[in-house]
Amino acid sequence: MHIQKDTSLKEYNTFGISAKAKAFFKLEKVEEYDPGFLQDYDDLFILGGGSNIVLPDNFEGLVLKVEILGKKVLSETEEDVLIEVGAGENWHQFVLWTLEQGYFGLENLSLIPGTLGAAPIQNIGAYGVELSECLESVKGIFLVDGTPFSISKEECQFGYRDSIFKNAWKGRMLISHVCLRLSKTFVPKTNYGAIKDVLQTKEIDDPSASDISKAVISIRQSKLPDPKELGNAGSFFKNPIIPEEVFKGLQEKYPEIPYYPDKKDHVKIPAGWLIERSGWKGKKTGQVGMHEKQALVLVNYGEATSKEIAALSEKVQQSVFDQFGITLVREVTIL
Ligand SMILES: Cc1cc2nc3c(=O)[nH]c(=O)nc-3n(C[C@H](O)[C@H](O)[C@H](O)COP(=O)(O)OP(=O)(O)OC[C@H]3O[C@@H](n4cnc5c(N)ncnc54)[C@H](O)[C@@H]3O)c2cc1C
């Protein structure tokens, strides 16, 4: 077992923070996990693709980078297929693979960075689809003693960018495999965002799953900064969900406020709009700022530290609260 010392994590996080880990290990098989790590190191962090985290400059513990690979068809009928995927597989490459095989359901989730293992943690979602719609179960081990677990979709307690893994099980487990049930019949979902517009521009009336995937990719590329060019972790905050009566009060003051109906008597408001209206869109302070095209994305203009990122996010939260009385909740984890 080769545990590296004093390893740079700059290439392992999409914010591009020049973080360092005291110890670093690439875990290729779940059997390589040793509960003794918890005694040997002050702290333990499980890393996937590093696209939803803000790392500290120095992590004084062991970083386990999950690189468990492999895709296995567990069962298949005429209607659908059940696939088990290693937690270290790249999400987007996996989505493209499913489309090549004629397995549908993930096309709207194209180009989301990161790994399969992290996808259930915040129940990734985009363009009207959430992972939970295709997920069957999640397998892994508990860190304290290495005991295996396998939990069903219902037990995962999925919500909007939420799951048991972010709550009761937070920091307690390592996900090794994710099982997904994908359909062999394609049902297009084009109602969300600009998908319809892109298809219309291309004069596609009867889109294939690959057309949807390509449309989503082009929208994302035009709207979101590429982390290779400008460090970021996608949406920094969740879209707030507020009671309808609170919303009505806001609507009187801001008739143009955008919203989407959500759970009973609640509406979802785009956090990007609140941030933009609070004056943060395109604003830069030091090495950090809120992106000029998408105010919801906090970006690193150079050598930003986790402290600078946290400080800016707090200022944005305060401004939005002062103006709208809404508390923005971070989607990104600051370690
Ligand atoms: C440009 C950009 C666009 C994005 N767009 C979207 C979007 O549209 N929708 C969306 O939902 N998200 C989006 N994200 C956020 C991010 O891509 C997802 O949250 C992704 O699932 C994170 O995967 P990761 O492997 O990089 O996780 P990491 O950032 O490495 O980890 C995230 C969390 O999961 C934990 N974790 C990771 N792997 C495991 C494992 N195997 N076992 C246990 N815990 C684990 C980590 O400890 C950490 O707490 C975007 C990010 C970027 C940079």
Coordinates of C-alpha atoms and ligand atoms in Angstrom, one line a residue:
M1 CA 0.0 0.0 0.0
H2 CA 1.6 3.3 -1.1
I3 CA 0.5 6.3 1.0
Q4 CA 2.0 9.5 -0.5
K5 CA 3.1 12.2 1.9
D6 CA 2.6 16.0 1.5
T7 CA 0.8 15.7 -1.8
S8 CA -0.5 18.6 -3.8
L9 CA -4.3 18.5 -4.4
K10 CA -4.3 21.3 -7.0
E11 CA -5.1 19.0 -9.9
Y12 CA -7.7 17.1 -7.8
N13 CA -10.1 20.0 -7.2
T14 CA -12.0 22.0 -9.8
F15 CA -11.6 25.3 -7.8
G16 CA -7.9 24.8 -8.5
I17 CA -6.9 25.6 -4.9
S18 CA -3.3 24.9 -4.2
A19 CA -4.2 22.6 -1.3
K20 CA -1.8 20.1 0.2
A21 CA -2.7 16.8 2.0
K22 CA -0.4 15.4 4.7
A23 CA -1.2 11.9 3.4
F24 CA -2.9 10.8 0.1
F25 CA -4.0 7.4 -1.1
K26 CA -5.7 6.3 -4.3
L27 CA -8.1 3.6 -3.4
E28 CA -8.8 1.2 -6.3
K29 CA -10.5 -1.6 -4.4
V30 CA -12.9 -1.3 -1.5
E31 CA -10.8 -4.0 0.3
E32 CA -7.9 -1.6 0.5
Y33 CA -9.7 0.4 3.1
D34 CA -8.3 -0.1 6.6
P35 CA -10.3 1.2 9.6
G36 CA -6.9 1.7 11.2
F37 CA -6.6 4.8 9.1
L38 CA -8.9 6.5 11.6
Q39 CA -6.4 5.9 14.4
D40 CA -3.3 6.7 12.3
Y41 CA -4.5 10.1 11.0
D42 CA -6.2 13.1 12.7
D43 CA -8.7 13.4 9.9
L44 CA -9.9 11.4 6.9
F45 CA -11.5 12.8 3.7
I46 CA -13.0 10.9 0.9
L47 CA -12.3 12.6 -2.5
G48 CA -14.0 11.9 -5.8
G49 CA -13.5 14.4 -8.7
G50 CA -13.2 17.4 -6.3
S51 CA -15.9 19.3 -8.2
N52 CA -18.1 20.1 -5.2
I53 CA -15.7 21.0 -2.5
V54 CA -13.5 23.8 -1.2
L55 CA -10.3 22.4 0.2
P56 CA -8.3 24.0 3.0
D57 CA -4.7 25.1 2.2
N58 CA -3.3 22.3 4.3
F59 CA -5.3 19.1 5.1
E60 CA -3.7 17.6 8.2
G61 CA -5.0 14.1 7.6
L62 CA -5.4 11.4 5.0
V63 CA -7.2 12.0 1.7
L64 CA -8.6 8.8 0.1
K65 CA -9.2 9.4 -3.6
V66 CA -11.8 6.8 -4.7
E67 CA -10.7 5.2 -8.0
I68 CA -12.9 2.1 -7.9
L69 CA -13.7 1.4 -11.6
G70 CA -15.9 -1.0 -13.5
K71 CA -19.4 -1.3 -15.0
K72 CA -21.4 -4.5 -14.7
V73 CA -24.8 -5.3 -16.1
L74 CA -26.6 -7.1 -13.2
S75 CA -29.8 -7.9 -14.9
E76 CA -31.7 -7.1 -18.1
T77 CA -35.2 -7.3 -19.4
E78 CA -36.8 -6.0 -22.6
E79 CA -37.7 -2.8 -20.8
D80 CA -34.7 -1.9 -18.8
V81 CA -31.2 -2.8 -17.5
L82 CA -29.7 -2.8 -14.0
I83 CA -26.1 -1.6 -14.0
E84 CA -23.6 -1.5 -11.1
V85 CA -20.9 1.1 -11.5
G86 CA -17.7 1.7 -9.6
A87 CA -17.6 4.9 -7.5
G88 CA -14.5 6.2 -9.2
E89 CA -15.9 6.1 -12.8
N90 CA -16.3 9.6 -14.4
W91 CA -19.9 10.7 -14.5
H92 CA -20.0 12.3 -17.9
Q93 CA -18.1 9.5 -19.6
F94 CA -20.5 7.0 -18.0
V95 CA -23.5 9.0 -19.4
L96 CA -22.0 8.9 -22.9
W97 CA -21.4 5.2 -22.6
T98 CA -25.1 4.6 -21.6
L99 CA -26.2 6.4 -24.6
E100 CA -24.0 4.3 -26.9
Q101 CA -25.5 1.2 -25.4
G102 CA -29.1 2.4 -25.9
Y103 CA -29.8 2.9 -22.2
F104 CA -31.8 6.0 -21.4
G105 CA -32.6 8.3 -18.5
L106 CA -29.3 10.2 -17.9
E107 CA -29.1 12.3 -21.1
N108 CA -30.2 15.5 -19.3
L109 CA -27.4 15.0 -16.8
S110 CA -24.7 15.2 -19.4
L111 CA -21.5 17.1 -18.6
I112 CA -21.9 17.2 -14.9
P113 CA -18.3 16.9 -13.5
G114 CA -17.3 14.4 -10.9
T115 CA -17.6 10.7 -10.1
L116 CA -20.4 8.1 -9.8
G117 CA -19.7 7.7 -6.1
A118 CA -20.4 11.3 -5.3
A119 CA -23.5 11.6 -7.5
P120 CA -25.9 10.2 -4.8
I121 CA -24.4 12.4 -2.1
Q122 CA -26.2 15.5 -3.3
N123 CA -28.6 13.7 -5.7
I124 CA -27.1 15.5 -8.7
G125 CA -29.7 17.1 -10.9
A126 CA -29.9 19.3 -14.0
Y127 CA -32.4 20.2 -16.7
G128 CA -35.4 18.7 -15.0
V129 CA -33.9 15.4 -14.1
E130 CA -32.4 14.1 -10.8
L131 CA -30.2 11.1 -10.2
S132 CA -32.8 9.6 -7.8
E133 CA -35.1 8.9 -10.8
C134 CA -32.7 6.2 -12.1
L135 CA -31.0 5.1 -8.9
E136 CA -31.8 1.6 -7.5
S137 CA -29.3 1.2 -4.7
V138 CA -25.9 2.4 -3.2
K139 CA -23.2 0.1 -1.9
G140 CA -20.2 0.9 0.3
I141 CA -18.6 0.5 3.7
F142 CA -18.8 2.3 7.0
L143 CA -15.5 4.0 7.8
V144 CA -15.4 3.1 11.5
D145 CA -15.1 -0.7 11.0
G146 CA -15.3 -1.4 7.3
T147 CA -18.7 -3.1 7.6
P148 CA -20.4 -3.2 4.2
F149 CA -23.8 -1.6 3.5
S150 CA -26.2 -1.7 0.6
I151 CA -29.2 0.7 0.8
S152 CA -32.2 1.1 -1.5
K153 CA -33.3 4.4 -3.1
E154 CA -36.0 4.9 -0.5
E155 CA -33.4 4.5 2.3
C156 CA -31.2 7.1 0.6
Q157 CA -33.8 9.8 1.6
F158 CA -33.2 11.8 -1.5
G159 CA -34.4 15.4 -1.7
Y160 CA -33.3 18.5 -3.7
R161 CA -29.5 18.3 -3.7
D162 CA -29.9 16.2 -0.5
S163 CA -29.7 12.6 0.8
I164 CA -28.9 10.6 3.9
F165 CA -25.2 10.9 2.9
K166 CA -25.3 14.6 3.6
N167 CA -27.1 14.2 6.9
A168 CA -27.2 11.2 9.3
W169 CA -24.4 9.4 7.4
K170 CA -22.3 12.5 6.6
G171 CA -18.6 11.6 6.8
R172 CA -19.3 8.1 8.0
M173 CA -19.1 6.0 4.9
L174 CA -17.3 5.3 1.6
I175 CA -19.5 4.7 -1.4
S176 CA -18.0 1.9 -3.5
H177 CA -20.7 1.2 -6.1
V178 CA -23.9 2.8 -7.4
C179 CA -26.7 0.7 -9.1
L180 CA -28.8 2.4 -11.7
R181 CA -31.9 1.2 -13.6
L182 CA -32.0 2.6 -17.1
S183 CA -34.7 2.3 -19.6
K184 CA -34.4 0.9 -23.1
T185 CA -37.2 3.2 -24.2
F186 CA -36.3 6.8 -24.7
V187 CA -38.7 9.4 -23.4
P188 CA -37.4 13.0 -24.2
K189 CA -37.5 15.6 -21.4
T190 CA -37.2 18.9 -23.1
N191 CA -39.3 21.2 -20.9
Y192 CA -36.6 22.6 -18.8
G193 CA -34.2 25.4 -19.6
A194 CA -33.2 26.2 -23.1
I195 CA -33.3 22.6 -24.4
K196 CA -36.3 23.3 -26.7
D197 CA -34.7 26.4 -28.1
V198 CA -31.5 24.7 -29.0
L199 CA -33.4 21.8 -30.7
Q200 CA -35.5 24.4 -32.6
T201 CA -32.5 26.3 -33.8
K202 CA -31.0 23.0 -35.1
E203 CA -34.4 22.2 -36.6
I204 CA -34.7 18.9 -34.7
D205 CA -38.4 18.0 -34.2
D206 CA -38.0 14.4 -33.0
P207 CA -34.9 14.4 -30.9
S208 CA -32.9 11.3 -30.0
A209 CA -31.3 10.9 -26.6
S210 CA -28.0 11.9 -28.1
D211 CA -29.6 15.1 -29.5
I212 CA -30.8 16.0 -25.9
S213 CA -27.3 15.2 -24.5
K214 CA -25.7 17.4 -27.2
A215 CA -28.1 20.2 -26.5
V216 CA -27.5 20.0 -22.8
I217 CA -23.7 20.0 -23.4
S218 CA -23.9 23.1 -25.6
I219 CA -26.1 25.0 -23.2
R220 CA -23.8 24.2 -20.3
Q221 CA -20.7 25.1 -22.3
S222 CA -22.2 28.5 -23.2
K223 CA -23.3 29.3 -19.6
L224 CA -20.9 27.8 -17.2
P225 CA -17.2 28.6 -16.9
D226 CA -14.9 25.6 -17.7
P227 CA -13.0 24.7 -14.5
K228 CA -9.9 24.1 -16.6
E229 CA -9.9 27.8 -17.5
L230 CA -11.5 29.3 -14.4
G231 CA -11.6 27.4 -11.1
N232 CA -15.2 26.9 -9.8
A233 CA -17.5 24.2 -8.4
G234 CA -20.6 24.9 -10.4
S235 CA -23.6 26.4 -8.5
F236 CA -22.3 27.6 -5.2
F237 CA -25.7 27.8 -3.5
K238 CA -28.9 25.8 -3.6
N239 CA -32.0 27.5 -5.1
P240 CA -34.1 28.4 -2.0
I241 CA -37.5 26.9 -1.5
I242 CA -39.8 29.2 0.4
P243 CA -43.5 29.1 1.5
E244 CA -45.9 30.6 -1.0
E245 CA -47.1 33.3 1.4
V246 CA -43.6 34.6 1.9
F247 CA -43.2 34.5 -1.9
K248 CA -46.3 36.6 -2.4
G249 CA -44.9 39.4 -0.2
L250 CA -41.7 39.3 -2.3
Q251 CA -43.6 39.3 -5.5
E252 CA -45.4 42.5 -4.5
K253 CA -42.1 44.2 -4.1
Y254 CA -40.4 42.5 -7.1
P255 CA -43.1 41.6 -9.7
E256 CA -40.5 40.2 -12.1
I257 CA -39.1 37.7 -9.6
P258 CA -38.8 34.3 -11.3
Y259 CA -40.1 31.1 -9.6
Y260 CA -41.1 27.5 -10.1
P261 CA -43.8 25.7 -8.2
D262 CA -42.3 23.2 -5.8
K263 CA -43.5 21.0 -3.0
K264 CA -47.0 21.8 -1.5
D265 CA -47.5 25.5 -0.9
H266 CA -43.9 26.3 -1.7
V267 CA -42.0 27.8 -4.6
K268 CA -38.4 27.6 -5.7
I269 CA -36.5 30.8 -6.6
P270 CA -33.4 30.8 -8.7
A271 CA -30.5 31.7 -6.3
G272 CA -28.7 33.2 -9.3
W273 CA -31.4 35.9 -9.7
L274 CA -31.2 36.8 -6.0
I275 CA -27.4 37.1 -6.2
E276 CA -27.6 39.2 -9.4
R277 CA -30.2 41.5 -7.9
S278 CA -28.0 41.9 -4.9
G279 CA -25.4 43.4 -7.2
W280 CA -22.9 40.5 -7.2
K281 CA -23.0 39.4 -10.8
G282 CA -19.6 39.8 -12.4
K283 CA -18.2 41.4 -9.2
K284 CA -14.6 40.5 -8.4
T285 CA -12.9 41.0 -5.0
G286 CA -9.2 40.0 -4.9
Q287 CA -8.8 36.5 -6.4
V288 CA -12.4 35.6 -6.2
G289 CA -15.8 36.7 -7.7
M290 CA -19.2 35.8 -8.9
H291 CA -19.2 34.8 -12.5
E292 CA -20.2 37.4 -15.1
K293 CA -22.5 35.1 -17.0
Q294 CA -23.9 33.1 -14.2
A295 CA -24.0 34.8 -10.8
L296 CA -24.6 31.5 -9.0
V297 CA -21.0 30.4 -9.8
L298 CA -18.3 31.6 -7.5
V299 CA -15.0 31.6 -9.4
N300 CA -11.3 31.6 -8.6
Y301 CA -9.4 34.1 -10.7
G302 CA -6.0 32.9 -9.7
E303 CA -4.6 31.6 -6.4
A304 CA -7.6 32.0 -4.2
T305 CA -7.6 30.3 -0.8
S306 CA -10.5 28.5 0.9
K307 CA -10.7 31.5 3.3
E308 CA -11.2 33.9 0.5
I309 CA -13.9 31.7 -1.1
A310 CA -15.7 31.3 2.3
A311 CA -15.5 35.0 3.0
L312 CA -17.0 35.9 -0.4
S313 CA -19.8 33.3 0.0
E314 CA -20.7 34.8 3.4
K315 CA -20.8 38.3 2.0
V316 CA -23.1 37.1 -0.8
Q317 CA -25.3 35.3 1.7
Q318 CA -25.5 38.5 3.9
S319 CA -26.4 40.7 0.9
V320 CA -29.2 38.4 -0.3
F321 CA -30.5 38.1 3.3
D322 CA -30.5 41.9 3.8
Q323 CA -32.3 42.5 0.6
F324 CA -34.8 39.6 0.4
G325 CA -34.8 38.1 3.9
I326 CA -33.8 34.7 2.3
T327 CA -30.9 32.6 3.7
L328 CA -28.9 31.0 0.9
V329 CA -27.6 27.5 1.7
R330 CA -24.3 26.4 0.3
E331 CA -24.4 23.5 -2.2
V332 CA -20.6 23.2 -2.1
T333 CA -18.9 21.7 0.9
I334 CA -16.2 23.8 2.6
L335 CA -13.8 21.6 4.5
Ligands
LIG1 C1 -18.7 23.3 -13.8 C2 -19.6 22.5 -12.8 C3 -20.9 22.3 -13.0 C4 -21.7 21.5 -12.1 N1 -23.0 21.3 -12.4 C5 -23.8 20.5 -11.6 C6 -25.1 20.3 -11.9 O1 -25.6 20.7 -12.9 N2 -25.8 19.5 -11.0 C7 -25.3 19.1 -9.9 O2 -26.0 18.4 -9.1 N3 -24.0 19.3 -9.5 C8 -23.2 20.0 -10.4 N4 -21.9 20.3 -10.1 C9 -21.4 19.8 -8.8 C10 -20.6 18.5 -8.9 O3 -20.2 18.2 -10.2 C11 -21.4 17.3 -8.3 O4 -21.8 17.6 -7.0 C12 -20.6 16.0 -8.3 O5 -21.5 14.9 -8.0 C13 -19.4 16.0 -7.4 O6 -18.7 14.9 -7.7 P1 -17.2 14.7 -7.3 O7 -16.7 13.3 -7.6 O8 -16.3 15.8 -7.9 O9 -17.3 14.9 -5.7 P2 -16.2 15.6 -4.7 O10 -16.3 17.1 -4.9 O11 -14.9 14.9 -4.8 O12 -16.9 15.3 -3.3 C14 -18.2 15.9 -3.0 C15 -18.6 15.3 -1.6 O13 -18.9 13.9 -1.8 C16 -18.0 13.1 -0.9 N5 -17.6 11.9 -1.7 C17 -17.1 11.9 -3.0 N6 -17.0 10.6 -3.4 C18 -17.4 9.8 -2.4 C19 -17.4 8.4 -2.2 N7 -17.1 7.5 -3.1 N8 -17.9 7.9 -1.0 C20 -18.3 8.8 0.0 N9 -18.2 10.1 -0.1 C21 -17.8 10.6 -1.3 C22 -16.9 14.0 -0.6 O14 -16.3 13.6 0.7 C23 -17.5 15.3 -0.5 O15 -18.2 15.5 0.7 C24 -21.1 21.0 -10.9 C25 -19.7 21.3 -10.7 C26 -19.0 22.0 -11.6 C27 -17.5 22.3 -11.3

